[in-house]
Amino acid sequence: MRVISGRSKGHKLKAPKGSKVRPTEDRIKESLFNIIRDINTSSIALDAFAGSGAIGIEFLSRGAKKVYFVDNSYDSISTIQENLNHTKLLNNAEVIKGDIFGEIKKFADENIKFNYIYLDPPFLIDNLLDRVFESIKEEDILATDGLLIVEHGKKLKLEDLIYGFKKVDYRSYGNKIIDFYKINTEEA
């Protein structure tokens, strides 16, 4: 696992120990960022269920202004901080150990709007994604032109419309799918 592009290109990244973390493969990460294209230097991203922090680090390496990393595992938080130190990207990052729902509420209270939200939750927790979509909608933390990106197992089929978000693209990679959502502006 490595940084694919940008100012930290080529830096190797560590993954937390154990089978609970499934780092996004480099080929999927490369494809993902080819779809996103240029990252605006004023953009703010959220890497939720961050694991190793590889996706958020890629956002930073490609020029994002700031990335928030949220995970509830001490091992993941430690690994993310180590990876940020190694890539020299810690100054533009905030690493948070906490529950995603509580953190979404805090982001809303602080009026933080994200240009990119990347969700890669544990695959086997029932209704977790529905609850996260609902929380993001209720707390209104995605910027008007923001992109909500969801990595999940192939067995899970996400609806085209979920809690005011509209699927605008999806890609299949073996046993993983990445769905792309935007705020549904057609909603009354």
PDB file of C-alpha atoms in Angstrom:
ATOM      1  CA  MET A   1       0.000   0.000   0.000  1.00  0.00           C
ATOM      2  CA  ARG A   2       1.405   3.362  -1.052  1.00  0.00           C
ATOM      3  CA  VAL A   3       0.521   6.947  -1.919  1.00  0.00           C
ATOM      4  CA  ILE A   4      -0.376   6.924  -5.624  1.00  0.00           C
ATOM      5  CA  SER A   5       0.135  10.546  -6.637  1.00  0.00           C
ATOM      6  CA  GLY A   6       0.892  14.071  -5.492  1.00  0.00           C
ATOM      7  CA  ARG A   7       3.502  15.506  -3.186  1.00  0.00           C
ATOM      8  CA  SER A   8       3.876  12.294  -1.139  1.00  0.00           C
ATOM      9  CA  LYS A   9       3.776   9.953  -4.139  1.00  0.00           C
ATOM     10  CA  GLY A  10       5.481   6.620  -3.576  1.00  0.00           C
ATOM     11  CA  HIS A  11       5.511   6.731   0.238  1.00  0.00           C
ATOM     12  CA  LYS A  12       4.615   3.335   1.657  1.00  0.00           C
ATOM     13  CA  LEU A  13       1.772   3.215   4.146  1.00  0.00           C
ATOM     14  CA  LYS A  14       1.184   0.852   7.037  1.00  0.00           C
ATOM     15  CA  ALA A  15      -2.105  -0.851   7.811  1.00  0.00           C
ATOM     16  CA  PRO A  16      -3.421  -1.571  11.306  1.00  0.00           C
ATOM     17  CA  LYS A  17      -2.902  -5.139  12.453  1.00  0.00           C
ATOM     18  CA  GLY A  18      -5.806  -7.568  12.369  1.00  0.00           C
ATOM     19  CA  SER A  19      -8.522  -8.604   9.981  1.00  0.00           C
ATOM     20  CA  LYS A  20     -10.984  -5.826  10.828  1.00  0.00           C
ATOM     21  CA  VAL A  21      -9.288  -3.350   8.468  1.00  0.00           C
ATOM     22  CA  ARG A  22      -9.488  -3.872   4.710  1.00  0.00           C
ATOM     23  CA  PRO A  23      -7.198  -1.308   3.088  1.00  0.00           C
ATOM     24  CA  THR A  24      -8.363  -0.072  -0.292  1.00  0.00           C
ATOM     25  CA  GLU A  25      -6.182  -1.672  -2.929  1.00  0.00           C
ATOM     26  CA  ASP A  26      -3.841   0.649  -4.829  1.00  0.00           C
ATOM     27  CA  ARG A  27      -5.523  -0.104  -8.180  1.00  0.00           C
ATOM     28  CA  ILE A  28      -8.933   0.839  -6.747  1.00  0.00           C
ATOM     29  CA  LYS A  29      -7.507   3.960  -5.121  1.00  0.00           C
ATOM     30  CA  GLU A  30      -5.883   5.001  -8.395  1.00  0.00           C
ATOM     31  CA  SER A  31      -9.123   4.483 -10.293  1.00  0.00           C
ATOM     32  CA  LEU A  32     -11.087   6.382  -7.643  1.00  0.00           C
ATOM     33  CA  PHE A  33      -8.869   9.434  -7.899  1.00  0.00           C
ATOM     34  CA  ASN A  34      -8.871   9.278 -11.707  1.00  0.00           C
ATOM     35  CA  ILE A  35     -12.663   9.565 -11.494  1.00  0.00           C
ATOM     36  CA  ILE A  36     -12.521  12.445  -9.002  1.00  0.00           C
ATOM     37  CA  ARG A  37      -9.769  14.160 -11.034  1.00  0.00           C
ATOM     38  CA  ASP A  38      -8.249  17.383  -9.696  1.00  0.00           C
ATOM     39  CA  ILE A  39      -8.605  18.083  -5.996  1.00  0.00           C
ATOM     40  CA  ASN A  40      -9.250  21.768  -5.322  1.00  0.00           C
ATOM     41  CA  THR A  41      -6.627  23.210  -2.958  1.00  0.00           C
ATOM     42  CA  SER A  42      -9.367  24.724  -0.795  1.00  0.00           C
ATOM     43  CA  SER A  43     -11.249  21.428  -0.401  1.00  0.00           C
ATOM     44  CA  ILE A  44     -11.922  19.698   2.898  1.00  0.00           C
ATOM     45  CA  ALA A  45     -12.372  15.931   3.080  1.00  0.00           C
ATOM     46  CA  LEU A  46     -13.595  13.447   5.654  1.00  0.00           C
ATOM     47  CA  ASP A  47     -12.111   9.946   5.729  1.00  0.00           C
ATOM     48  CA  ALA A  48     -14.653   8.111   7.901  1.00  0.00           C
ATOM     49  CA  PHE A  49     -13.918   4.624   9.217  1.00  0.00           C
ATOM     50  CA  ALA A  50     -10.410   5.634   8.159  1.00  0.00           C
ATOM     51  CA  GLY A  51      -8.488   2.430   8.977  1.00  0.00           C
ATOM     52  CA  SER A  52      -4.969   3.195   7.717  1.00  0.00           C
ATOM     53  CA  GLY A  53      -5.886   6.697   6.556  1.00  0.00           C
ATOM     54  CA  ALA A  54      -4.784   5.840   2.998  1.00  0.00           C
ATOM     55  CA  ILE A  55      -7.707   7.569   1.275  1.00  0.00           C
ATOM     56  CA  GLY A  56      -7.441  10.770   3.311  1.00  0.00           C
ATOM     57  CA  ILE A  57      -3.674  10.808   2.829  1.00  0.00           C
ATOM     58  CA  GLU A  58      -4.215  10.531  -0.916  1.00  0.00           C
ATOM     59  CA  PHE A  59      -6.549  13.570  -0.739  1.00  0.00           C
ATOM     60  CA  LEU A  60      -3.859  15.514   1.131  1.00  0.00           C
ATOM     61  CA  SER A  61      -1.083  14.406  -1.211  1.00  0.00           C
ATOM     62  CA  ARG A  62      -3.158  15.610  -4.164  1.00  0.00           C
ATOM     63  CA  GLY A  63      -3.673  19.057  -2.663  1.00  0.00           C
ATOM     64  CA  ALA A  64      -6.677  19.050  -0.330  1.00  0.00           C
ATOM     65  CA  LYS A  65      -6.493  21.838   2.235  1.00  0.00           C
ATOM     66  CA  LYS A  66      -7.506  19.646   5.182  1.00  0.00           C
ATOM     67  CA  VAL A  67      -8.630  16.110   5.899  1.00  0.00           C
ATOM     68  CA  TYR A  68     -10.389  14.835   9.005  1.00  0.00           C
ATOM     69  CA  PHE A  69      -9.739  11.172   9.816  1.00  0.00           C
ATOM     70  CA  VAL A  70     -12.301   9.440  12.044  1.00  0.00           C
ATOM     71  CA  ASP A  71     -12.032   5.916  13.401  1.00  0.00           C
ATOM     72  CA  ASN A  72     -13.032   4.283  16.671  1.00  0.00           C
ATOM     73  CA  SER A  73     -10.008   1.959  16.919  1.00  0.00           C
ATOM     74  CA  TYR A  74      -6.887   2.910  18.863  1.00  0.00           C
ATOM     75  CA  ASP A  75      -4.794   0.785  16.466  1.00  0.00           C
ATOM     76  CA  SER A  76      -6.190   2.631  13.454  1.00  0.00           C
ATOM     77  CA  ILE A  77      -5.648   6.053  15.032  1.00  0.00           C
ATOM     78  CA  SER A  78      -2.053   5.173  15.861  1.00  0.00           C
ATOM     79  CA  THR A  79      -1.449   3.876  12.324  1.00  0.00           C
ATOM     80  CA  ILE A  80      -3.021   6.964  10.729  1.00  0.00           C
ATOM     81  CA  GLN A  81      -0.789   9.266  12.806  1.00  0.00           C
ATOM     82  CA  GLU A  82       2.262   7.217  11.910  1.00  0.00           C
ATOM     83  CA  ASN A  83       1.364   7.324   8.198  1.00  0.00           C
ATOM     84  CA  LEU A  84       0.746  11.080   8.341  1.00  0.00           C
ATOM     85  CA  ASN A  85       4.121  11.643  10.027  1.00  0.00           C
ATOM     86  CA  HIS A  86       5.865   9.444   7.463  1.00  0.00           C
ATOM     87  CA  THR A  87       4.258  11.311   4.521  1.00  0.00           C
ATOM     88  CA  LYS A  88       4.824  14.721   6.196  1.00  0.00           C
ATOM     89  CA  LEU A  89       1.122  15.561   5.860  1.00  0.00           C
ATOM     90  CA  LEU A  90       0.203  15.814   9.552  1.00  0.00           C
ATOM     91  CA  ASN A  91      -0.087  19.628   9.507  1.00  0.00           C
ATOM     92  CA  ASN A  92      -3.153  19.477   7.265  1.00  0.00           C
ATOM     93  CA  ALA A  93      -4.864  16.656   9.117  1.00  0.00           C
ATOM     94  CA  GLU A  94      -7.035  16.173  12.153  1.00  0.00           C
ATOM     95  CA  VAL A  95      -7.127  12.619  13.507  1.00  0.00           C
ATOM     96  CA  ILE A  96     -10.112  11.834  15.700  1.00  0.00           C
ATOM     97  CA  LYS A  97     -10.784   8.713  17.725  1.00  0.00           C
ATOM     98  CA  GLY A  98     -14.507   8.564  18.090  1.00  0.00           C
ATOM     99  CA  ASP A  99     -17.904   7.363  17.016  1.00  0.00           C
ATOM    100  CA  ILE A 100     -18.814   8.614  13.538  1.00  0.00           C
ATOM    101  CA  PHE A 101     -22.292   9.751  14.602  1.00  0.00           C
ATOM    102  CA  GLY A 102     -20.985  11.895  17.440  1.00  0.00           C
ATOM    103  CA  GLU A 103     -18.303  13.349  15.181  1.00  0.00           C
ATOM    104  CA  ILE A 104     -20.804  14.193  12.419  1.00  0.00           C
ATOM    105  CA  LYS A 105     -22.795  16.114  15.034  1.00  0.00           C
ATOM    106  CA  LYS A 106     -19.630  17.959  16.157  1.00  0.00           C
ATOM    107  CA  PHE A 107     -18.774  18.856  12.550  1.00  0.00           C
ATOM    108  CA  ALA A 108     -22.255  20.326  12.143  1.00  0.00           C
ATOM    109  CA  ASP A 109     -21.955  22.245  15.421  1.00  0.00           C
ATOM    110  CA  GLU A 110     -18.652  23.701  14.141  1.00  0.00           C
ATOM    111  CA  ASN A 111     -20.269  24.474  10.753  1.00  0.00           C
ATOM    112  CA  ILE A 112     -17.747  22.311   8.861  1.00  0.00           C
ATOM    113  CA  LYS A 113     -18.824  21.429   5.313  1.00  0.00           C
ATOM    114  CA  PHE A 114     -16.999  18.738   3.398  1.00  0.00           C
ATOM    115  CA  ASN A 115     -16.251  18.749  -0.305  1.00  0.00           C
ATOM    116  CA  TYR A 116     -15.548  15.019  -0.101  1.00  0.00           C
ATOM    117  CA  ILE A 117     -16.798  12.428   2.351  1.00  0.00           C
ATOM    118  CA  TYR A 118     -15.338   8.945   1.990  1.00  0.00           C
ATOM    119  CA  LEU A 119     -17.132   6.120   3.777  1.00  0.00           C
ATOM    120  CA  ASP A 120     -15.621   2.660   4.073  1.00  0.00           C
ATOM    121  CA  PRO A 121     -17.521   1.174   7.010  1.00  0.00           C
ATOM    122  CA  PRO A 122     -17.241  -2.380   8.307  1.00  0.00           C
ATOM    123  CA  PHE A 123     -19.129  -4.497   5.780  1.00  0.00           C
ATOM    124  CA  LEU A 124     -21.065  -6.636   8.243  1.00  0.00           C
ATOM    125  CA  ILE A 125     -22.823  -4.085  10.426  1.00  0.00           C
ATOM    126  CA  ASP A 126     -26.534  -3.963   9.534  1.00  0.00           C
ATOM    127  CA  ASN A 127     -28.027  -0.615   8.505  1.00  0.00           C
ATOM    128  CA  LEU A 128     -24.819   1.257   9.351  1.00  0.00           C
ATOM    129  CA  LEU A 129     -24.607   2.977   5.975  1.00  0.00           C
ATOM    130  CA  ASP A 130     -28.295   3.979   6.096  1.00  0.00           C
ATOM    131  CA  ARG A 131     -27.738   5.534   9.506  1.00  0.00           C
ATOM    132  CA  VAL A 132     -24.596   7.368   8.319  1.00  0.00           C
ATOM    133  CA  PHE A 133     -26.378   8.720   5.211  1.00  0.00           C
ATOM    134  CA  GLU A 134     -29.251   9.894   7.409  1.00  0.00           C
ATOM    135  CA  SER A 135     -26.870  11.572   9.874  1.00  0.00           C
ATOM    136  CA  ILE A 136     -24.929  13.350   7.110  1.00  0.00           C
ATOM    137  CA  LYS A 137     -28.229  14.607   5.656  1.00  0.00           C
ATOM    138  CA  GLU A 138     -29.680  15.688   9.015  1.00  0.00           C
ATOM    139  CA  GLU A 139     -26.521  17.492  10.073  1.00  0.00           C
ATOM    140  CA  ASP A 140     -25.977  18.982   6.587  1.00  0.00           C
ATOM    141  CA  ILE A 141     -22.189  18.502   6.493  1.00  0.00           C
ATOM    142  CA  LEU A 142     -21.759  17.857   2.738  1.00  0.00           C
ATOM    143  CA  ALA A 143     -21.084  20.994   0.696  1.00  0.00           C
ATOM    144  CA  THR A 144     -23.667  21.805  -1.974  1.00  0.00           C
ATOM    145  CA  ASP A 145     -21.362  20.586  -4.747  1.00  0.00           C
ATOM    146  CA  GLY A 146     -19.747  17.925  -2.532  1.00  0.00           C
ATOM    147  CA  LEU A 147     -19.194  14.279  -3.327  1.00  0.00           C
ATOM    148  CA  LEU A 148     -20.091  11.404  -1.003  1.00  0.00           C
ATOM    149  CA  ILE A 149     -18.088   8.286  -1.873  1.00  0.00           C
ATOM    150  CA  VAL A 150     -18.973   4.870  -0.442  1.00  0.00           C
ATOM    151  CA  GLU A 151     -16.839   1.734  -0.634  1.00  0.00           C
ATOM    152  CA  HIS A 152     -18.708  -1.463   0.180  1.00  0.00           C
ATOM    153  CA  GLY A 153     -18.998  -5.164  -0.525  1.00  0.00           C
ATOM    154  CA  LYS A 154     -20.607  -6.353  -3.732  1.00  0.00           C
ATOM    155  CA  LYS A 155     -23.433  -8.117  -1.874  1.00  0.00           C
ATOM    156  CA  LEU A 156     -24.767  -4.783  -0.614  1.00  0.00           C
ATOM    157  CA  LYS A 157     -26.903  -2.915  -3.140  1.00  0.00           C
ATOM    158  CA  LEU A 158     -27.308   0.794  -2.369  1.00  0.00           C
ATOM    159  CA  GLU A 159     -30.328   2.632  -3.711  1.00  0.00           C
ATOM    160  CA  ASP A 160     -29.994   5.365  -6.329  1.00  0.00           C
ATOM    161  CA  LEU A 161     -31.689   7.806  -3.945  1.00  0.00           C
ATOM    162  CA  ILE A 162     -30.836   7.683  -0.240  1.00  0.00           C
ATOM    163  CA  TYR A 163     -31.786  10.373   2.304  1.00  0.00           C
ATOM    164  CA  GLY A 164     -31.616  13.194  -0.224  1.00  0.00           C
ATOM    165  CA  PHE A 165     -28.491  11.951  -1.999  1.00  0.00           C
ATOM    166  CA  LYS A 166     -28.515  10.807  -5.618  1.00  0.00           C
ATOM    167  CA  LYS A 167     -26.133   8.179  -7.024  1.00  0.00           C
ATOM    168  CA  VAL A 168     -24.220   9.805  -9.897  1.00  0.00           C
ATOM    169  CA  ASP A 169     -21.755   6.995 -10.656  1.00  0.00           C
ATOM    170  CA  TYR A 170     -20.571   3.610  -9.449  1.00  0.00           C
ATOM    171  CA  ARG A 171     -17.679   1.288 -10.191  1.00  0.00           C
ATOM    172  CA  SER A 172     -17.232  -2.412  -9.522  1.00  0.00           C
ATOM    173  CA  TYR A 173     -13.849  -3.905  -8.577  1.00  0.00           C
ATOM    174  CA  GLY A 174     -14.010  -7.624  -7.922  1.00  0.00           C
ATOM    175  CA  ASN A 175     -15.829  -8.036  -4.619  1.00  0.00           C
ATOM    176  CA  LYS A 176     -15.944  -4.269  -3.910  1.00  0.00           C
ATOM    177  CA  ILE A 177     -18.104  -1.461  -5.264  1.00  0.00           C
ATOM    178  CA  ILE A 178     -17.587   2.265  -5.015  1.00  0.00           C
ATOM    179  CA  ASP A 179     -20.718   4.423  -5.273  1.00  0.00           C
ATOM    180  CA  PHE A 180     -20.632   8.188  -5.808  1.00  0.00           C
ATOM    181  CA  TYR A 181     -23.434  10.396  -4.474  1.00  0.00           C
ATOM    182  CA  LYS A 182     -24.270  14.077  -4.653  1.00  0.00           C
ATOM    183  CA  ILE A 183     -26.996  16.078  -2.962  1.00  0.00           C
ATOM    184  CA  ASN A 184     -30.199  15.512  -4.931  1.00  0.00           C
ATOM    185  CA  THR A 185     -31.035  19.008  -6.181  1.00  0.00           C
ATOM    186  CA  GLU A 186     -34.239  17.738  -7.808  1.00  0.00           C
ATOM    187  CA  GLU A 187     -35.817  17.131  -4.397  1.00  0.00           C
ATOM    188  CA  ALA A 188     -38.565  19.548  -3.484  1.00  0.00           C
TER     189      ALA A 188
END
